[in-house]
Amino acid sequence: MGEQRARDVRAGFTELYGSEPEGVWSAPGRVNLIGEHTDYNDGFVMPFALPHRTLAAVSRRADGVLRLHSADVEGPVAELALSDLAPGTDRAWTAYPAGVVWALREAGHPVTGADIHLASTVPAGAGLSSSAALEVVVALALNDLYELGLQRWQLARLCQRAENVYVGAPTGIMDQTASACCEEGHALFLDTRDLSQRQIPFDLAAEGLRLLVVDTRVQHAHSDGEYGKRRAGCEKGAALLGLDALRDVAYDGLDEALERLGNDQEVRRLVRHVVTEDERVERTVALLESGDPRAIGPVLTEGHVSLRDDFRISCPELDLVVQAALGAGALGARMTGGGFGGSAIVLAEATDTDAITKAVEEAFAAAGFAAPRVFEAVPAAGARRVE
Ligand code: ADP
Ligand code: MG
């Protein structure tokens, strides 16, 4: 299937631009197993890559022109002059790939233009990071073609800069690092402070387990503003404690830290989530490395409760997924991603997943919610050249 898609993207490129592309690259979407809203607190995250991928057929140009087209968006080829690229000027999807080119050039890399045609199976706006897949596939292609010699983590940093500064979306470093660095059959334990990483075995099928992603299809209109508020609250908490980041609150010292925050209940709740979430990531790593993947179920569910009650970024649909899945025998479940909609993940025995899927679908129908989309997530490979 992957090979057929690569051929399709190549053929699409040739039809649009009248020549063969120099190559085809692929980068995945991701789900975050655990470690939510920790990445802008210098904390730990643990994403893994999805089989859903964004493909890019790409050729270089020498004339300072960037041409962009996506099979997933109606419309003609966009043509941009590299000399015109400037943060905040593009409100369309083209800002993501153009932002990557801008970030590369701003960092002094000699990118002189490109023709790019994209096609993706990562659902956009479902919290599965189609934006990072799009950025990373473009960055990797240009890194290869222009022989820039950048490492994966450096590409991730540049993509984050593209999204933060050029697109104007305040995201952490997790999504781009996941898309660039994940490995098949593993989750990525990432320390967002120094970007050190470790591949943690997460071969669910071999254990008789499955991980379901339930896309609620809810997209919260205010999620950017709410994200900014949470982020500011976390920064306030760190400042009140005299720390660089909430990462520096030791789990053992949490009660004392909360005490010192006085009666700012909102900041106390945010701090408690971040500090306990970092500990949950470390616990998950320890359980997986000791060969006990079933035991992470309750840790995932604890994470959901913390996001719901302390960080307050869940929504009725996400809560219902977790409740219905647990009621039907799931080992654990939680919302994943930024919150206020998007997707939840459910860890279950392989033999229970049909019943769980049915239970979630029935619960949604009974509540009058739109039907969710449920699929299985198999930890897949990170970005790579495919042709
Ligand atoms: P998420 O990353 O959770 O999917 P975002 O809002 O961060 O959601 O990014 C989604 C946006 O990224 C889309 O609205 C679109 O602008 C852009 N995008 C993602 N994938 C593609 C694609 N294949 N073609 C064109 N634009 C895309
Ligand atoms: Mg995104």
Tab-separated table of C-alpha atoms in Angstrom, residues 31-279:
chain	number	residue	atom	x	y	z
A	31	VAL	CA	-0.074	9.879	19.169
A	32	ASN	CA	1.275	10.667	22.570
A	33	LEU	CA	1.161	7.635	24.846
A	34	ILE	CA	1.698	9.709	27.986
A	35	GLY	CA	3.210	13.080	28.936
A	36	GLU	CA	0.605	15.705	28.034
A	37	HIS	CA	1.272	19.447	28.284
A	38	THR	CA	4.701	18.702	29.697
A	39	ASP	CA	6.708	19.651	26.619
A	40	TYR	CA	6.585	23.391	27.248
A	41	ASN	CA	7.518	22.762	30.868
A	42	ASP	CA	10.863	21.165	29.931
A	43	GLY	CA	9.361	17.798	30.940
A	44	PHE	CA	8.991	14.286	29.561
A	45	VAL	CA	6.824	13.008	26.716
A	46	MET	CA	6.370	9.611	25.137
A	47	PRO	CA	4.891	9.682	21.647
A	48	PHE	CA	4.944	7.000	19.004
A	49	ALA	CA	4.550	7.291	15.250
A	50	LEU	CA	1.396	6.213	13.419
A	51	PRO	CA	1.170	4.241	10.185
A	52	HIS	CA	-0.647	7.338	8.866
A	53	ARG	CA	1.828	9.324	6.859
A	54	THR	CA	2.340	12.438	4.764
A	55	LEU	CA	4.224	11.857	1.533
A	56	ALA	CA	6.104	14.500	-0.420
A	57	ALA	CA	7.507	14.293	-3.936
A	58	VAL	CA	10.152	16.988	-4.206
A	59	SER	CA	12.639	18.497	-6.664
A	60	ARG	CA	15.078	21.340	-6.153
A	61	ARG	CA	14.895	24.657	-7.998
A	62	ALA	CA	17.711	27.133	-8.444
A	63	ASP	CA	15.627	30.243	-9.134
A	64	GLY	CA	14.369	31.270	-5.680
A	65	VAL	CA	10.836	29.950	-6.277
A	66	LEU	CA	8.822	27.598	-4.074
A	67	ARG	CA	5.885	25.791	-5.676
A	68	LEU	CA	3.475	23.903	-3.439
A	69	HIS	CA	0.552	21.608	-4.027
A	70	SER	CA	-1.367	19.191	-1.819
A	71	ALA	CA	-3.642	16.432	-3.069
A	72	ASP	CA	-5.662	16.982	0.109
A	73	VAL	CA	-6.552	20.614	-0.564
A	74	GLU	CA	-8.602	21.948	-3.466
A	75	GLY	CA	-6.855	24.516	-5.558
A	76	PRO	CA	-4.065	25.277	-7.982
A	77	VAL	CA	-0.314	25.149	-7.383
A	78	ALA	CA	0.819	27.949	-5.045
A	79	GLU	CA	3.882	29.799	-6.245
A	80	LEU	CA	5.919	31.801	-3.748
A	81	ALA	CA	9.134	33.806	-4.053
A	82	LEU	CA	11.601	32.838	-1.329
A	83	SER	CA	12.559	36.491	-0.923
A	84	ASP	CA	8.938	37.272	0.043
A	85	LEU	CA	8.643	34.652	2.792
A	86	ALA	CA	7.889	36.391	6.089
A	87	PRO	CA	6.348	35.171	9.351
A	88	GLY	CA	2.644	35.768	9.834
A	89	THR	CA	1.911	36.630	6.191
A	90	ASP	CA	0.306	33.349	5.133
A	91	ARG	CA	-2.968	32.132	6.645
A	92	ALA	CA	-3.329	29.095	4.345
A	93	TRP	CA	-1.952	25.551	4.636
A	94	THR	CA	1.035	26.638	2.555
A	95	ALA	CA	2.404	28.442	5.629
A	96	TYR	CA	3.583	25.089	7.057
A	97	PRO	CA	5.892	24.029	4.198
A	98	ALA	CA	6.838	27.638	3.382
A	99	GLY	CA	7.665	28.129	7.072
A	100	VAL	CA	10.076	25.211	6.939
A	101	VAL	CA	11.854	26.704	3.941
A	102	TRP	CA	11.934	30.071	5.708
A	103	ALA	CA	13.359	28.514	8.902
A	104	LEU	CA	16.060	26.654	6.967
A	105	ARG	CA	17.105	29.778	5.098
A	106	GLU	CA	16.986	31.926	8.221
A	107	ALA	CA	19.378	29.455	9.857
A	108	GLY	CA	21.752	30.016	6.945
A	109	HIS	CA	21.088	26.896	4.903
A	110	PRO	CA	21.405	27.358	1.143
A	111	VAL	CA	17.946	26.318	-0.030
A	112	THR	CA	17.282	27.975	-3.388
A	113	GLY	CA	13.779	26.722	-4.161
A	114	ALA	CA	11.682	23.601	-4.589
A	115	ASP	CA	8.706	22.038	-6.291
A	116	ILE	CA	6.658	20.030	-3.782
A	117	HIS	CA	3.586	17.845	-4.119
A	118	LEU	CA	2.046	16.327	-0.978
A	119	ALA	CA	-0.525	13.683	-0.108
A	120	SER	CA	-1.423	12.509	3.378
A	121	THR	CA	-3.369	9.884	5.274
A	122	VAL	CA	-2.934	11.728	8.584
A	123	PRO	CA	-6.340	13.167	9.452
A	124	ALA	CA	-5.925	16.945	9.788
A	125	GLY	CA	-7.019	18.613	13.010
A	126	ALA	CA	-7.649	15.321	14.873
A	127	GLY	CA	-4.816	15.865	17.337
A	128	LEU	CA	-2.623	13.394	15.443
A	129	SER	CA	-0.199	16.049	14.265
A	130	SER	CA	-0.736	16.316	10.560
A	131	SER	CA	1.028	19.670	10.838
A	132	ALA	CA	4.260	18.125	12.137
A	133	ALA	CA	4.113	15.361	9.510
A	134	LEU	CA	3.815	18.040	6.847
A	135	GLU	CA	6.699	20.092	8.222
A	136	VAL	CA	9.015	17.167	8.849
A	137	VAL	CA	8.527	15.562	5.440
A	138	VAL	CA	9.459	18.835	3.766
A	139	ALA	CA	12.436	19.426	6.066
A	140	LEU	CA	13.816	15.916	5.548
A	141	ALA	CA	13.440	16.128	1.771
A	142	LEU	CA	15.281	19.451	1.609
A	143	ASN	CA	17.938	18.216	4.044
A	144	ASP	CA	18.625	15.266	1.749
A	145	LEU	CA	18.411	17.094	-1.576
A	146	TYR	CA	20.486	20.078	-0.498
A	147	GLU	CA	22.842	17.845	1.520
A	148	LEU	CA	22.480	20.061	4.576
A	149	GLY	CA	23.729	17.354	6.947
A	150	LEU	CA	21.257	18.250	9.701
A	151	GLN	CA	20.392	15.649	12.296
A	152	ARG	CA	16.829	14.569	13.013
A	153	TRP	CA	16.556	16.565	16.225
A	154	GLN	CA	17.836	19.649	14.436
A	155	LEU	CA	15.213	19.244	11.718
A	156	ALA	CA	12.585	18.939	14.449
A	157	ARG	CA	13.773	22.199	16.024
A	158	LEU	CA	13.582	24.022	12.690
A	159	CYS	CA	10.086	22.650	12.064
A	160	GLN	CA	8.987	23.803	15.502
A	161	ARG	CA	10.351	27.257	14.691
A	162	ALA	CA	8.409	27.220	11.423
A	163	GLU	CA	5.188	26.391	13.259
A	164	ASN	CA	5.741	28.766	16.200
A	165	VAL	CA	7.062	31.780	14.327
A	166	TYR	CA	6.014	31.468	10.687
A	167	VAL	CA	2.581	29.861	11.130
A	168	GLY	CA	2.094	31.432	14.560
A	169	ALA	CA	0.977	28.314	16.430
A	170	PRO	CA	2.521	28.010	19.912
A	171	THR	CA	3.404	24.318	20.077
A	172	GLY	CA	6.137	22.461	21.937
A	173	ILE	CA	8.852	20.282	20.430
A	174	MET	CA	7.153	16.906	20.856
A	175	ASP	CA	5.241	16.559	17.592
A	176	GLN	CA	8.083	17.344	15.245
A	177	THR	CA	10.551	15.196	17.198
A	178	ALA	CA	8.118	12.276	17.156
A	179	SER	CA	7.593	12.500	13.415
A	180	ALA	CA	11.335	12.839	12.775
A	181	CYS	CA	12.769	10.365	15.296
A	182	CYS	CA	10.324	7.560	16.152
A	183	GLU	CA	11.129	3.930	15.369
A	184	GLU	CA	8.842	1.047	14.485
A	185	GLY	CA	7.709	-1.046	17.479
A	186	HIS	CA	8.870	1.611	19.930
A	187	ALA	CA	7.666	4.645	21.800
A	188	LEU	CA	10.026	7.590	22.082
A	189	PHE	CA	10.965	8.678	25.596
A	190	LEU	CA	11.955	12.290	25.056
A	191	ASP	CA	13.353	14.750	27.547
A	192	THR	CA	12.175	18.055	26.114
A	193	ARG	CA	14.777	19.998	28.106
A	194	ASP	CA	17.852	18.707	26.304
A	195	LEU	CA	16.129	16.598	23.599
A	196	SER	CA	17.883	13.456	24.803
A	197	GLN	CA	15.849	10.444	23.777
A	198	ARG	CA	15.512	6.731	24.273
A	199	GLN	CA	13.579	4.215	22.174
A	200	ILE	CA	11.333	2.173	24.487
A	201	PRO	CA	10.060	-1.230	23.255
A	202	PHE	CA	6.331	-0.971	22.612
A	203	ASP	CA	5.453	-3.916	20.399
A	204	LEU	CA	1.810	-4.263	21.318
A	205	ALA	CA	0.898	-7.081	18.942
A	206	ALA	CA	3.637	-9.329	20.346
A	207	GLU	CA	2.046	-8.875	23.786
A	208	GLY	CA	-1.499	-9.635	22.659
A	209	LEU	CA	-2.450	-6.001	23.186
A	210	ARG	CA	-3.930	-3.300	21.018
A	211	LEU	CA	-4.044	0.424	21.248
A	212	LEU	CA	-7.088	2.103	19.782
A	213	VAL	CA	-7.282	5.720	18.752
A	214	VAL	CA	-10.756	7.195	19.022
A	215	ASP	CA	-11.103	10.407	17.040
A	216	THR	CA	-14.064	12.221	18.585
A	217	ARG	CA	-14.272	14.522	15.529
A	218	VAL	CA	-14.709	17.417	17.940
A	219	GLN	CA	-12.603	20.442	17.084
A	220	HIS	CA	-12.725	23.111	19.741
A	221	ALA	CA	-12.723	26.598	18.305
A	222	HIS	CA	-10.991	28.119	21.346
A	223	SER	CA	-8.273	25.539	21.785
A	224	ASP	CA	-5.461	27.927	20.810
A	225	GLY	CA	-6.496	30.494	23.392
A	226	GLU	CA	-6.985	27.862	26.072
A	227	TYR	CA	-3.585	26.386	25.246
A	228	GLY	CA	-2.014	29.822	25.675
A	229	LYS	CA	-3.735	30.263	29.044
A	230	ARG	CA	-2.488	26.909	30.336
A	231	ARG	CA	0.980	27.685	29.120
A	232	ALA	CA	0.988	31.101	30.785
A	233	GLY	CA	-0.341	29.544	34.012
A	234	CYS	CA	2.492	27.014	34.027
A	235	GLU	CA	5.041	29.776	33.477
A	236	LYS	CA	3.504	31.745	36.325
A	237	GLY	CA	3.763	28.702	38.586
A	238	ALA	CA	7.439	28.228	37.759
A	239	ALA	CA	8.138	31.923	38.323
A	240	LEU	CA	6.357	31.911	41.698
A	241	LEU	CA	8.512	28.961	42.711
A	242	GLY	CA	11.667	30.676	41.441
A	243	LEU	CA	12.339	27.924	38.891
A	244	ASP	CA	13.166	27.922	35.185
A	245	ALA	CA	10.423	25.412	34.457
A	246	LEU	CA	7.970	23.128	36.270
A	247	ARG	CA	10.227	20.242	35.309
A	248	ASP	CA	12.387	21.366	38.220
A	249	VAL	CA	9.712	20.610	40.830
A	250	ALA	CA	10.690	17.216	42.247
A	251	TYR	CA	7.794	14.773	42.535
A	252	ASP	CA	8.749	14.212	46.187
A	253	GLY	CA	8.618	17.951	46.761
A	254	LEU	CA	5.216	18.512	45.159
A	255	ASP	CA	3.239	19.053	48.377
A	256	GLU	CA	5.742	21.579	49.596
A	257	ALA	CA	5.710	23.385	46.235
A	258	LEU	CA	1.890	23.541	46.264
A	259	GLU	CA	2.034	24.967	49.750
A	260	ARG	CA	4.383	27.694	48.593
A	261	LEU	CA	1.973	28.639	45.794
A	262	GLY	CA	-0.515	29.781	48.431
A	263	ASN	CA	-4.161	29.872	47.437
A	264	ASP	CA	-3.949	30.500	43.703
A	265	GLN	CA	-6.047	27.404	43.038
A	266	GLU	CA	-5.710	27.546	39.287
A	267	VAL	CA	-1.920	27.656	39.292
A	268	ARG	CA	-1.833	24.930	41.948
A	269	ARG	CA	-3.914	22.621	39.744
A	270	LEU	CA	-1.768	23.260	36.673
A	271	VAL	CA	1.441	22.632	38.612
A	272	ARG	CA	0.044	19.438	40.105
A	273	HIS	CA	-0.832	18.093	36.682
A	274	VAL	CA	2.567	18.809	35.161
A	275	VAL	CA	4.562	17.387	38.060
A	276	THR	CA	2.468	14.222	38.392
A	277	GLU	CA	2.432	13.780	34.611
A	278	ASP	CA	6.226	13.779	34.434
A	279	GLU	CA	6.201	11.082	37.091
